[in-house]
XYZ file of C-alpha atoms in Angstrom:
590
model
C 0.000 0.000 0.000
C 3.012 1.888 1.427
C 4.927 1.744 -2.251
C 1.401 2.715 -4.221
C 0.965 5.754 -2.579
C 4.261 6.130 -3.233
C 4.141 5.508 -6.988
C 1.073 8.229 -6.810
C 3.392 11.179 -5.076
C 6.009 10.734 -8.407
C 3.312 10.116 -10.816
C 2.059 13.226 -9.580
C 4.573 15.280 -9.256
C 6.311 13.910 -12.731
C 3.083 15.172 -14.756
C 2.144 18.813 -12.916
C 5.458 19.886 -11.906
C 6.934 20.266 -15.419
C 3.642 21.454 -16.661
C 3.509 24.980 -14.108
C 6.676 24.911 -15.005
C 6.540 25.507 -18.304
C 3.611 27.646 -17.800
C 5.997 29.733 -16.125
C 4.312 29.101 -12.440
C 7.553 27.558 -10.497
C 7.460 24.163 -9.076
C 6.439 25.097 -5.600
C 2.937 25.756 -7.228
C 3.160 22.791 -8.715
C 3.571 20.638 -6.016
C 0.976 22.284 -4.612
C -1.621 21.591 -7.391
C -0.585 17.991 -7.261
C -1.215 17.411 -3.652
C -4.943 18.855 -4.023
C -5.343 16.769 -6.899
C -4.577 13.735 -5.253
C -5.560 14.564 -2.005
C -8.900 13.603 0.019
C -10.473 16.915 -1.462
C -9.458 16.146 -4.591
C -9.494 12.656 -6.764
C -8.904 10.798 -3.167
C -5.707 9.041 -4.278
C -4.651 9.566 -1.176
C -6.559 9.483 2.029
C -3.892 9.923 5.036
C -2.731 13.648 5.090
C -1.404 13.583 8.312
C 0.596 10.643 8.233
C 2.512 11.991 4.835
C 2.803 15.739 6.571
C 4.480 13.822 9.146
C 7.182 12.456 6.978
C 7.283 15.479 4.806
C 8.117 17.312 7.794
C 11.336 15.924 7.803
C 11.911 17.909 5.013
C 11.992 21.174 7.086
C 13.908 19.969 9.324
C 16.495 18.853 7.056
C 16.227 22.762 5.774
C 16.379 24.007 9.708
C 19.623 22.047 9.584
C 21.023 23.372 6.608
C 20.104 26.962 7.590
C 22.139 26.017 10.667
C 25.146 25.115 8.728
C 25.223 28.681 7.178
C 24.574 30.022 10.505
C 28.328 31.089 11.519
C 28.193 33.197 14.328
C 30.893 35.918 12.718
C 28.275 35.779 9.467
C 25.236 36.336 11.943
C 27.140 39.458 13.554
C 27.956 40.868 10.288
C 23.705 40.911 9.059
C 22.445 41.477 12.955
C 21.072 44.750 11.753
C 19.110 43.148 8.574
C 18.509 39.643 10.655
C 17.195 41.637 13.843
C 16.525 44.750 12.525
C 14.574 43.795 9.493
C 13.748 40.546 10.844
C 11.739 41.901 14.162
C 10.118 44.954 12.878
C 8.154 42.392 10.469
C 7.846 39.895 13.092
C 6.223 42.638 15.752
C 4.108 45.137 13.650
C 2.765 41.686 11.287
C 2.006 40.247 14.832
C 0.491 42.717 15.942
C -1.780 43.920 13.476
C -3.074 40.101 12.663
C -3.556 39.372 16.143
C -5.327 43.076 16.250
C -7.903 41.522 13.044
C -8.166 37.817 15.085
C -9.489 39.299 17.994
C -11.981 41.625 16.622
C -13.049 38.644 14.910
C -13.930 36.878 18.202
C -10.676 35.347 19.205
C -9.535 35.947 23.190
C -6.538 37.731 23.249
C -4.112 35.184 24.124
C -5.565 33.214 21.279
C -5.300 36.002 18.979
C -1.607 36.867 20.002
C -1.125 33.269 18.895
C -2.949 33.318 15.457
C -0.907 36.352 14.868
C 2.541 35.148 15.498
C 1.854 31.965 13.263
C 0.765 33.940 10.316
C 3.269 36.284 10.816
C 5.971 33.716 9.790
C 6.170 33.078 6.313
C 7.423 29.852 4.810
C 11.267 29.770 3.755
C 11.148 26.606 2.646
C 8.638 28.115 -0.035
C 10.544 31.717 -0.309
C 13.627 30.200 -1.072
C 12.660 27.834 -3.463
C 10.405 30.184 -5.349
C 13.343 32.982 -5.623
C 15.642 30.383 -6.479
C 13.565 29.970 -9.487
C 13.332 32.889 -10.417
C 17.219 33.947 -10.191
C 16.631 36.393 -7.212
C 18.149 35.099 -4.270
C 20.942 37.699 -4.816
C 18.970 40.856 -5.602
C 17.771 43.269 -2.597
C 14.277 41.627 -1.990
C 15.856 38.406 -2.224
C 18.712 39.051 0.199
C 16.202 41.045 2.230
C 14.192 37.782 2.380
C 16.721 35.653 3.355
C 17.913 37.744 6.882
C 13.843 38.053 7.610
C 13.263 34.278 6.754
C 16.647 33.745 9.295
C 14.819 35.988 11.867
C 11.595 34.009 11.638
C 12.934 30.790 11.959
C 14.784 31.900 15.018
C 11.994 33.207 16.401
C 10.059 30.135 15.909
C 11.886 27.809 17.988
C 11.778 29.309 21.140
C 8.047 30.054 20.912
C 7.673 26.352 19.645
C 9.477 24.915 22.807
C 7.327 27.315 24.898
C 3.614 27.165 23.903
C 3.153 23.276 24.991
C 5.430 23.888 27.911
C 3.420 26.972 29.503
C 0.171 25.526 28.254
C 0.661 22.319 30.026
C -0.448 20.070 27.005
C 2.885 18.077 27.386
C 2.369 14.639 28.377
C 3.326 11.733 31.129
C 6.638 13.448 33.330
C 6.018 16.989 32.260
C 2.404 17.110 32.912
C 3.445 16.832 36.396
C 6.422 18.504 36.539
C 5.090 21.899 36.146
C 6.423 24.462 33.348
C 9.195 25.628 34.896
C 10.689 22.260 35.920
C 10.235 21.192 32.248
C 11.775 24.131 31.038
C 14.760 23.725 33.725
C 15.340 20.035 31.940
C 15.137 21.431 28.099
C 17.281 23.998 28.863
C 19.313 21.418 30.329
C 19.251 18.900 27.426
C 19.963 21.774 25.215
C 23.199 23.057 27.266
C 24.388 19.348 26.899
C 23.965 18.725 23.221
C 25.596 22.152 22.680
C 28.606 20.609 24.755
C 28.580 16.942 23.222
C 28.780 18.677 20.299
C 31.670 20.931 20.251
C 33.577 17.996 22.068
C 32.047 14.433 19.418
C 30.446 16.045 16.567
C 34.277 16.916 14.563
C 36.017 13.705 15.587
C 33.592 11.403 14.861
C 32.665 12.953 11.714
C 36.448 12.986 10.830
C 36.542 8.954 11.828
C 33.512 8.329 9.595
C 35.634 10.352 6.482
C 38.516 7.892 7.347
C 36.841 4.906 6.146
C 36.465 6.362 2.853
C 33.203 4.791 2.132
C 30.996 7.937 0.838
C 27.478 6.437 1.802
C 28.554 6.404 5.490
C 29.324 10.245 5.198
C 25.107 10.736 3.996
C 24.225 8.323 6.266
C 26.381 9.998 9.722
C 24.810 13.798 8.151
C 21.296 12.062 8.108
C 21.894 10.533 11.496
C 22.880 13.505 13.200
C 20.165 15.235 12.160
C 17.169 12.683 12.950
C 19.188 11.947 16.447
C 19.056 15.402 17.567
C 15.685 15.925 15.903
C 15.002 12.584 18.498
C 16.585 13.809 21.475
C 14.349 17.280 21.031
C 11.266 15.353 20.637
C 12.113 13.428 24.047
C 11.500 16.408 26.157
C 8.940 17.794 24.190
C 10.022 19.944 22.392
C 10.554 20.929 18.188
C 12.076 18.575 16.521
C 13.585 21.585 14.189
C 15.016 22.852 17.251
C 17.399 20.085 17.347
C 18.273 20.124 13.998
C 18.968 23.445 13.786
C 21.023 23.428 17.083
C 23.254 20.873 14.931
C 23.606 22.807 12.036
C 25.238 25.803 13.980
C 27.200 23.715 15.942
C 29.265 22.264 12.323
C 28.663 25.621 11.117
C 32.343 26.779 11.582
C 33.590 22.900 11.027
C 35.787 22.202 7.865
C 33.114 19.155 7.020
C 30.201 22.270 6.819
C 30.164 21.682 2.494
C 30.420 18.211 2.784
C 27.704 18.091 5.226
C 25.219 20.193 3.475
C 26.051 18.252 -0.273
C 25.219 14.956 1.625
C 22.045 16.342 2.820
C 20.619 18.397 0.033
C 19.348 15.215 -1.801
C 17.317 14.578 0.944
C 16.409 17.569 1.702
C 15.011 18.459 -1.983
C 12.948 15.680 -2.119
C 11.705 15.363 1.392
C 10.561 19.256 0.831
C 8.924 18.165 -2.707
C 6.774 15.685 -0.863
C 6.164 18.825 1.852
C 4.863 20.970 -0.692
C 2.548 18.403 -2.271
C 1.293 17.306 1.767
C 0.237 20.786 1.911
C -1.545 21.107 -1.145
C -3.615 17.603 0.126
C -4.040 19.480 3.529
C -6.694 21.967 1.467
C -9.850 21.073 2.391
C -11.085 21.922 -0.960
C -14.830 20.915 0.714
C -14.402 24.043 3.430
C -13.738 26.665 0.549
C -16.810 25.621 -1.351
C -18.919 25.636 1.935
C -17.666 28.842 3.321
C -15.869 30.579 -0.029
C -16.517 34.354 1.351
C -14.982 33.846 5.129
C -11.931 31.733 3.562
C -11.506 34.448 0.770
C -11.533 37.113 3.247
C -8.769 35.396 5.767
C -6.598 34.818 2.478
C -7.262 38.317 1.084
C -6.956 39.781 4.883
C -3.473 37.764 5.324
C -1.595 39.247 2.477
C -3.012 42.316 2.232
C -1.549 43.385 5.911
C 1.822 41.552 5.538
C 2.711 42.831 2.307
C 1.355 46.069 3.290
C 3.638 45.960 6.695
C 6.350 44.430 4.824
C 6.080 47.497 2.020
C 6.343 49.617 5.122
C 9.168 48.420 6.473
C 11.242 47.874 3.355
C 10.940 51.585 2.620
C 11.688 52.703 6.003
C 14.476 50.515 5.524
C 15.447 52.835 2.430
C 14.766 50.506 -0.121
C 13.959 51.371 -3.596
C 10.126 51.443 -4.161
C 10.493 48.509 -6.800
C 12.817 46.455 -4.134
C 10.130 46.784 -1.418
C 7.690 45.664 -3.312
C 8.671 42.646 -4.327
C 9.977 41.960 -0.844
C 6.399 42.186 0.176
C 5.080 40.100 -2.297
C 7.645 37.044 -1.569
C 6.744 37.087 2.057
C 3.247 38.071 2.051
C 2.386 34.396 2.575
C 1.918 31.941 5.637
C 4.232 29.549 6.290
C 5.141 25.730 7.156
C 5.670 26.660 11.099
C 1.874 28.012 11.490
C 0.556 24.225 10.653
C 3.049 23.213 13.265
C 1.863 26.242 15.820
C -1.786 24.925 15.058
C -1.053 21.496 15.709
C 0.618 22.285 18.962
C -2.340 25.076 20.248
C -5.234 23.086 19.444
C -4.443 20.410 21.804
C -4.264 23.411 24.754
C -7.853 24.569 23.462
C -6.535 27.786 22.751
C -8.111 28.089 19.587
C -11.061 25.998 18.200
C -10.875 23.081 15.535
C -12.981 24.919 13.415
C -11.377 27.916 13.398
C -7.849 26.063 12.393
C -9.612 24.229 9.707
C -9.819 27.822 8.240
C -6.533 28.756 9.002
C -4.762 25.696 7.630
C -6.870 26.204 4.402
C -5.769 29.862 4.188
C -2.273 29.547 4.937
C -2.494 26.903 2.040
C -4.022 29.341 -0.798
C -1.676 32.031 0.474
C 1.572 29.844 -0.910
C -0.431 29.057 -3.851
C -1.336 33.532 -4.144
C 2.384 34.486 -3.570
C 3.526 33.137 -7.411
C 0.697 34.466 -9.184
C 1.541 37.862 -7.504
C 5.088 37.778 -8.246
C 4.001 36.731 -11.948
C 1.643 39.548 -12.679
C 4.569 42.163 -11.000
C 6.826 41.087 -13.680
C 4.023 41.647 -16.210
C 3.284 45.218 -14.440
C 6.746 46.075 -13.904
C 7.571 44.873 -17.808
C 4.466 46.830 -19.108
C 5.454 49.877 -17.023
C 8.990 49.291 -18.642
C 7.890 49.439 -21.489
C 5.832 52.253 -21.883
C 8.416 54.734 -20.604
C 11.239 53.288 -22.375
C 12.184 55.132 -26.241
C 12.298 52.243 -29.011
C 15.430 50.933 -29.710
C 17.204 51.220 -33.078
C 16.114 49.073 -35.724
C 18.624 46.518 -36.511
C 19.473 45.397 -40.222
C 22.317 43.581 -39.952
C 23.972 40.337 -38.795
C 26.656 39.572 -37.664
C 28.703 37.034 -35.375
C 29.576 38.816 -32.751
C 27.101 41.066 -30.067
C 29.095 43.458 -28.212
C 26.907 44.320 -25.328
C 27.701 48.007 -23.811
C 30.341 49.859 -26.173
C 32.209 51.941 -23.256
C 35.805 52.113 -22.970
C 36.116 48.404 -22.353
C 33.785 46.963 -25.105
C 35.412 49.668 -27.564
C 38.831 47.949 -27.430
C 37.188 44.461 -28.087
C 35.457 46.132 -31.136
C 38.601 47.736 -32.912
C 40.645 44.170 -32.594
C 37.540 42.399 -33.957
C 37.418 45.082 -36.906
C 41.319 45.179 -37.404
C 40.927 41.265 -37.692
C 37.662 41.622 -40.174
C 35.200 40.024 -37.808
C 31.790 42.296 -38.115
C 30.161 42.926 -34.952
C 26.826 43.870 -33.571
C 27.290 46.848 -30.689
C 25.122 47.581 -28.083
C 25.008 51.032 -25.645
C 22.086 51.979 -23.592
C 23.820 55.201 -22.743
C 21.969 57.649 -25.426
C 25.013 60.201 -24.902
C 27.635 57.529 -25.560
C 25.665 56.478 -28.434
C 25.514 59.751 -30.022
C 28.979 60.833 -29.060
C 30.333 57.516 -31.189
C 28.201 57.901 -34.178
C 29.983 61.744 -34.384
C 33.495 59.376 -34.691
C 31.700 57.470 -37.467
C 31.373 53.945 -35.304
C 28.467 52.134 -36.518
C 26.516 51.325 -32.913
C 22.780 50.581 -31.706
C 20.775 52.560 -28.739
C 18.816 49.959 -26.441
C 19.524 47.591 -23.729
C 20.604 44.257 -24.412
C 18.775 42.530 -21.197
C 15.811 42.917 -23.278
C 15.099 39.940 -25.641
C 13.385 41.549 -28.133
C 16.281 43.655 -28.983
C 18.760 40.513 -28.967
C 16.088 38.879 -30.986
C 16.478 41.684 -33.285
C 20.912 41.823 -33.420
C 20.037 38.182 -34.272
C 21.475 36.792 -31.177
C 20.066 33.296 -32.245
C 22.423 33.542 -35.465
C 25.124 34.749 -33.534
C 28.125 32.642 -32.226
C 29.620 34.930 -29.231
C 28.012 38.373 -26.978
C 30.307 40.060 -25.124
C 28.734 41.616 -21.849
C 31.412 44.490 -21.369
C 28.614 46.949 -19.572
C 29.994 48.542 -16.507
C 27.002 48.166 -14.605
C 27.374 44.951 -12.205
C 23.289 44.475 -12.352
C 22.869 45.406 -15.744
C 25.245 42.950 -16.468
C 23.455 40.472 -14.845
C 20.417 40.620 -16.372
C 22.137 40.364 -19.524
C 23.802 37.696 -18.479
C 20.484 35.415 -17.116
C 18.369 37.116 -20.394
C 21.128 35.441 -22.805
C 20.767 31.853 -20.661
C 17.471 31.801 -20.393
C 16.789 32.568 -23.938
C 19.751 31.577 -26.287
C 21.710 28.958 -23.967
C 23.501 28.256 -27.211
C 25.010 31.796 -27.633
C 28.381 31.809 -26.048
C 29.269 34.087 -23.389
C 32.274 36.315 -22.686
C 31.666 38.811 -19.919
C 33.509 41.584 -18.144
C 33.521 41.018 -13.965
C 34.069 44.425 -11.967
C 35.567 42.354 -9.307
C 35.964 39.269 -7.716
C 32.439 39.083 -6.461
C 30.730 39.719 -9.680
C 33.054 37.095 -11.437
C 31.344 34.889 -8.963
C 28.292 35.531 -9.694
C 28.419 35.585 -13.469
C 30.199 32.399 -13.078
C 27.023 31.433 -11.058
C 24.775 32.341 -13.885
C 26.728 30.408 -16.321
C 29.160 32.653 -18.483
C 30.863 30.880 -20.226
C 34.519 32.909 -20.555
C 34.960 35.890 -17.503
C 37.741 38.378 -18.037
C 38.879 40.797 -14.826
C 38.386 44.293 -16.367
C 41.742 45.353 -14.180
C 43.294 42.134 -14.375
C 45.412 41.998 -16.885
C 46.508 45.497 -16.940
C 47.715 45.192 -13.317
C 49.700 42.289 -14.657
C 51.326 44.218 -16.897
C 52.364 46.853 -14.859
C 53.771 43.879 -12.547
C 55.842 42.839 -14.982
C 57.137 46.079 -15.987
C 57.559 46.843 -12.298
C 59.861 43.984 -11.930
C 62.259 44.705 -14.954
C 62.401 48.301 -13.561
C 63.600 46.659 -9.835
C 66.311 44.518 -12.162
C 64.333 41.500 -12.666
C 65.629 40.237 -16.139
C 62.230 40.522 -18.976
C 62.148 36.946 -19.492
C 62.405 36.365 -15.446
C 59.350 38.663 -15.252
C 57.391 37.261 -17.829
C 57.657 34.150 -16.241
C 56.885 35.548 -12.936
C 53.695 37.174 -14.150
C 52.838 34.024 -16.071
C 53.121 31.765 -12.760
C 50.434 34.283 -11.107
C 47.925 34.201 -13.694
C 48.003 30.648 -14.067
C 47.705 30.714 -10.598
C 45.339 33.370 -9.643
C 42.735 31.621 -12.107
C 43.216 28.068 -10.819
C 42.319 29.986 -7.363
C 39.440 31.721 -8.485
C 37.516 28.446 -9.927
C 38.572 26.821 -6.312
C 37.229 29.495 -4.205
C 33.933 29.790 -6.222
C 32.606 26.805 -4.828
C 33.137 28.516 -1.240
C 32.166 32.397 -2.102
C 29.322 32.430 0.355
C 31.271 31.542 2.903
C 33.287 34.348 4.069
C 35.638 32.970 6.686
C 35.907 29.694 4.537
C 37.211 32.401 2.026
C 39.257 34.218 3.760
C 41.142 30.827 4.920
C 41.346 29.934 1.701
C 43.291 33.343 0.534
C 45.748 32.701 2.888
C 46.261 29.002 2.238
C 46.890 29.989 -1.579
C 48.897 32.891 -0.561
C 51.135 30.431 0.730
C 50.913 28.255 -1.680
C 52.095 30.535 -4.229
C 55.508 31.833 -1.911
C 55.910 27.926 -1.874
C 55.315 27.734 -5.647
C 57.912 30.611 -6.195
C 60.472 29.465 -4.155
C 60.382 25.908 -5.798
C 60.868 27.247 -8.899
C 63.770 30.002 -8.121
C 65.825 26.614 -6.853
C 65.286 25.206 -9.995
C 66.662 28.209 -11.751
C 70.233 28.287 -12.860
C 72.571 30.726 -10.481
C-alpha cells in the first residue's frame, strides 16, 4: 500500500510539476496543485494527510539544519542589523496587526496573540525555493528575504518549545512537573547537546571520512540530524530545534560543504513531498462551503503583511520597486503556522474549526504568492515598457554582439574590426551612443537585457556576446536574459571584481575576463624589470600568477558564500604561491 501511494506522489509530481513549469508558475505551485489533486479533497488518491505531513516534515527539518550550517556566528554578527533589525520589525508590527484583526473577529486575546505570530511567519522553505527559481536570491528583496526568513525561523523555535510547555499540554513526566521544571530540563538537554557537540560532533565525523566509504558520510549527516531531531522530541520539544542546534554547531567545522552536499538530496525531495502534503491538507470541501470567510482570511493575510512588509522595506530605504517585491515574496503563511496549530489546538486555545480555516488559508496564500510575483513582472515589464524610447532598428547580422560599447567593449570592437570580424554593438547610454556615431562607429541605442532587442541583433544567429557593460546588475540581467533565452550563444563577460566574477560564473558565463586584471599584470611585470628583474624572469613571474590566480578563483567559487571559509582559503593559496615561487627560483640556474 506503502509503495502505491508512493508511486502516486512521483506520478504526480512527474506530470504537474513540469507542466507549471513551463507555464511559467515555479514548481512550488506545482507541487501544490498535485497534492490537491490527489488529495482527500481532490481525486482521493490519497486518504492519510497527516501521516505523509508527518514524513514530509522531515523535510523542514532537514532545511532548519542546513540553515544552521550557514549560521556562523561571525556571518550572523555581520547581518544582525538586517537579521534583527529587518527581521523583528516584520515579526512585531505583522504580529500585531493580525492578532489586532483575530481578535476583533472573536478570538480571546491570548488566542489572537497566537494566530498572529503563526501567520506572521512566512514559509522559507517556499521563499527560497520560489526565488531560487526565479534567479533572485541575490537581488535586494531576495537578500532582504533571506535575513527576515533567518529571523523568523529563530523566532520560531523558542516560541515552539514554549507554547506546549506553559500551556501544560505536554504529556506523562512533564504534565506533572510543572512548566518551569520542564523548562529547567530542556534547557538542560539543550546546554548538553551544545557541549557533546563541540567535544564528538568533529572527531567522529572525521573517523567516519577515514573509512572512505561515501554512503557512510550521507548516512552519519542524516543521522545527526534525525538523532538530535530525536533527542528534542524526548522532552517535548521541536524537533527543528534540534536540527537546527546541529547545524550551527558544524557551522564553523571544515566538514560544513560536505555536510550540506550529503544532505541536500534529501532535503530536496523530502521538501517536494512537503509541498505536495500541503496542497492535500486543502480542504477543498471548506472553501466551497464557506468561499466568502476563507476568501476574506486569504485576502486579509496578504493584504496586511505585504502592506507591513512594504512599510518596512521603505523605512528601511529601499527602492520602491525592491520593497515591493519583498512584500510580495513574504506576504504568505508559512510551514511553522501548521506546526503552531497542531501544537495550540491540543491546549484549546483556539477551536478546531477555526484552524480548519486557518490551515486552508495559509495553504491558498503559498499558492497567491507566485501568481503575484508573476503579474509584477508583467506590471513592472508593461510599465517598462511604456516609458522606455524604441530601440534602433537593426538590419544587420553579424557574429559577434558586443553588449555596452564603453571604454572596455570599444577595445574588443577595434581588434575584432582590425581582424575583419563584423560585430553587432550595443550602448544603452543615449550620450555615448551619439557621441560615437559623431566618430563614425556604426553602434545601436537599447539595452541588451531585453530579448526583443537581442532577438532583433540576431542573437540566435550569432556565435559569441560580449557583456562588457559597466554596470554589475545590468550585467546580470544580460547575463540570465542570454541563458534563459539563447543557452547556445556563447558568453564572454567583463567582472568588476571578484564578487561579480562569482556571480556571473554562477549564472553560467561561459569565458569571464577581470576588467583590471590583466593590466595590473602588466604593470607587474614592468615593475619587476624596472627593480632589475631580467624581462624573461618577469614574464615568467607574471605568467606563474595568472596561471595561478585563475586556478584559485575556480577553487574558491565553490566557497564564495562563505566568508571565513574564504578568507582561509586566501591565505592558504597565498602560501601556496611563496611555496610555488620558491620551488621554482631553486630550480633556476645561479
Amino acid at each position: 500500500m506503502q509503495l502505491a501511494q508512493s508511486a502516486i506522489f512521483l506520478a504526480a509530481a512527474v506530470v504537474v510539476v513540469p507542466l507549471f513549469k513551463r507555464l511559467g508558475l515555479g514548481s512550488v505551485l506545482g507541487y501544490l496543485a498535485a497534492g490537491a489533486v490527489i488529495g482527500p479533497s481532490g481525486l482521493g488518491l490519497v486518504e492519510h494527510v497527516e501521516d505523509t505531513l508527518h514524513v514530509a516534515e522531515f523535510g523542514v527539518v532537514l532545511l532548519l539544519f542546513v540553515i544552521g550550517l550557514e549560521l556562523q556566528p561571525k556571518r550572523l554578527w555581520e547581518m544582525r542589523a538586517g537579521v534583527f533589525g529587518l527581521g523583528s520589525a516584520q515579526v512585531a508590527v505583522t504580529s500585531v496587526l493580525l492578532a489586532a484583526g483575530a481578535w476583533l473577529l472573536g478570538l480571546p486575546p491570548a488566542a489572537a496573540l497566537v494566530v498572529g505570530f503563526a501567520l506572521s511567519l512566512s514559509s522559507t522553505a517556499f521563499v527560497l525555493q520560489v526565488l531560487g527559481e526565479r534567479l533572485e536570491l541575490t537581488a535586494p528583496h531576495g537578500r532582504a528575504s533571506f535575513k527576515i526568513l533567518l529571523f523568523q525561523d529563530l523566532a520560531a523555535i523558542p516560541v515552539l518549545a514554549a507554547i506546549p510547555l506553559l500551556t501544560g499540554s505536554g504529556e506523562g513526566s512533564e504534565a506533572t512537573q510543572g512548566p518551569w521544571m520542564s523548562l529547567g530540563i530542556a534547557a538542560a538537554v539543550i546546554a548538553g547537546l551544545v557541549l557533546a557537540g563541540r567535544v564528538l560532533l568533529r572527531p567522529l565525523f572525521r573517523w567516519v571520512l577515514s573509512t572512505r566509504v561515501n554512503e557512510l558520510s550521507s548516512a552519519w549527516a542524516l543521522l545527526v540530524v534525525i538523532g538530535t531531531a530525536l533527542l528534542m522530541d524526548l522532552i517535548h520539544l521541536e524537533a527543528a530545534l534540534g536540527a537546527f542546534l546541529a547545524g550551527v554547531l558544524l557551522a564553523d567545522s571544515e566538514y560544513r560543504h560536505e555536510l550540506e552536499a550529503d544532505i541536500e538530496p534529501f532535503k530536496g525531495l523530502l521538501l517536494g513531498l512537503f509541498f505536495v502534503a500541503v496542497g492535500m491538507s486543502a480542504d477543498l470541501g471548506l472553501i466551497a462551503a464557506k468561499p466568502l470567510q476563507v476568501l476574506g482570511i486569504v485576502l486579509g493575510l496578504v493584504t496586511i503583511k505585504a502592506l507591513a512588509l512594504l512599510a518596512i522595506g521603505r523605512l528601511a530605504k529601499m527602492p520602491l520597486g525592491s520593497a515591493a517585491s519583498l512584500a510580495i515574496a513574504l506576504s504568505q503563511g508559512g510551514e511553522f503556522a501548521f506546526v503552531l496549530f497542531g501544537v495550540v489546538k491540543p491546549a484549546g486555545l483556539v477551536t478546531g474549526e477555526v484552524i480548519d480555516l486557518l490551515v486552508v488559508a495559509v495553504t491558498l496564500s503559498m499558492m497567491v504568492t507566485p501568481l503575484l510575483l508573476i503579474a509584477r513582472d508583467r506590471i513592472t515589464a508593461r510599465r517598462a515598457a511604456s516609458n522606455r524610447r524604441e530601440f534602433d532598428a537593426i538590419d544587420e547580422e553579424n557574429p559577434v554582439i558586443i553588449a555596452g560599447f564603453g571604454r572596455f567593449g570599444q577595445i574588443v570592437g577595434r581588434v575584432l574590426r582590425m581582424t575583419r570580424i563584423p560585430f553587432t554593438a550595443l550602448e544603452v547610454d543615449t550620450t555615448q551612443v551619439d557621441f560615437l556615431r559623431r566618430f563614425g562607429n556604426e553602434i545601436y541605442y537599447g539595452d541588451a537585457a531585453r530579448v526583443d532587442l537581442l532577438r532583433a541583433a540576431k542573437a540566435d544567429k550569432a556565435r559569441l556576446i560580449v557583456v562588457a557593460i559597466d554596470d554589475v546588475e545590468a550585467s546580470m540581467r544580460t547575463v540570465e536574459a542570454v541563458r534563459r533565452n539563447f543557452p547556445e550563444l556563447r558568453i564572454v563577460a567583463r567582472a568588476r571584481n571578484r564578487p561579480h566574477a562569482f556571480r556571473l560564473m554562477a549564472h553560467g558565463a561561459h569565458v569571464i575576463v577581470r576588467e583590471t586584471f590583466l593590466s595590473s599584470l602588466d604593470a607587474a611585470r614592468l615593475s619587476l624589470q624596472e627593480l632589475g628583474v631580467t624581462p624573461s624572469d618577469a614574464r615568467e613571474y607574471v605568467k606563474m600568477f595568472r596561471e595561478h590566480d585563475e586556478r584559485v578563483l575556480n577553487e574558491q567559487y565553490a566557497i564564495h558564500e562563505d566568508e571565513a571559509a574564504l578568507i582561509a582559503s586566501a591565505k592558504k593559496f597565498s602560501a601556496d604561491l611563496e611555496r610555488l615561487f620558491d620551488a621554482d627560483a631553486r630550480q633556476r640556474p645561479r
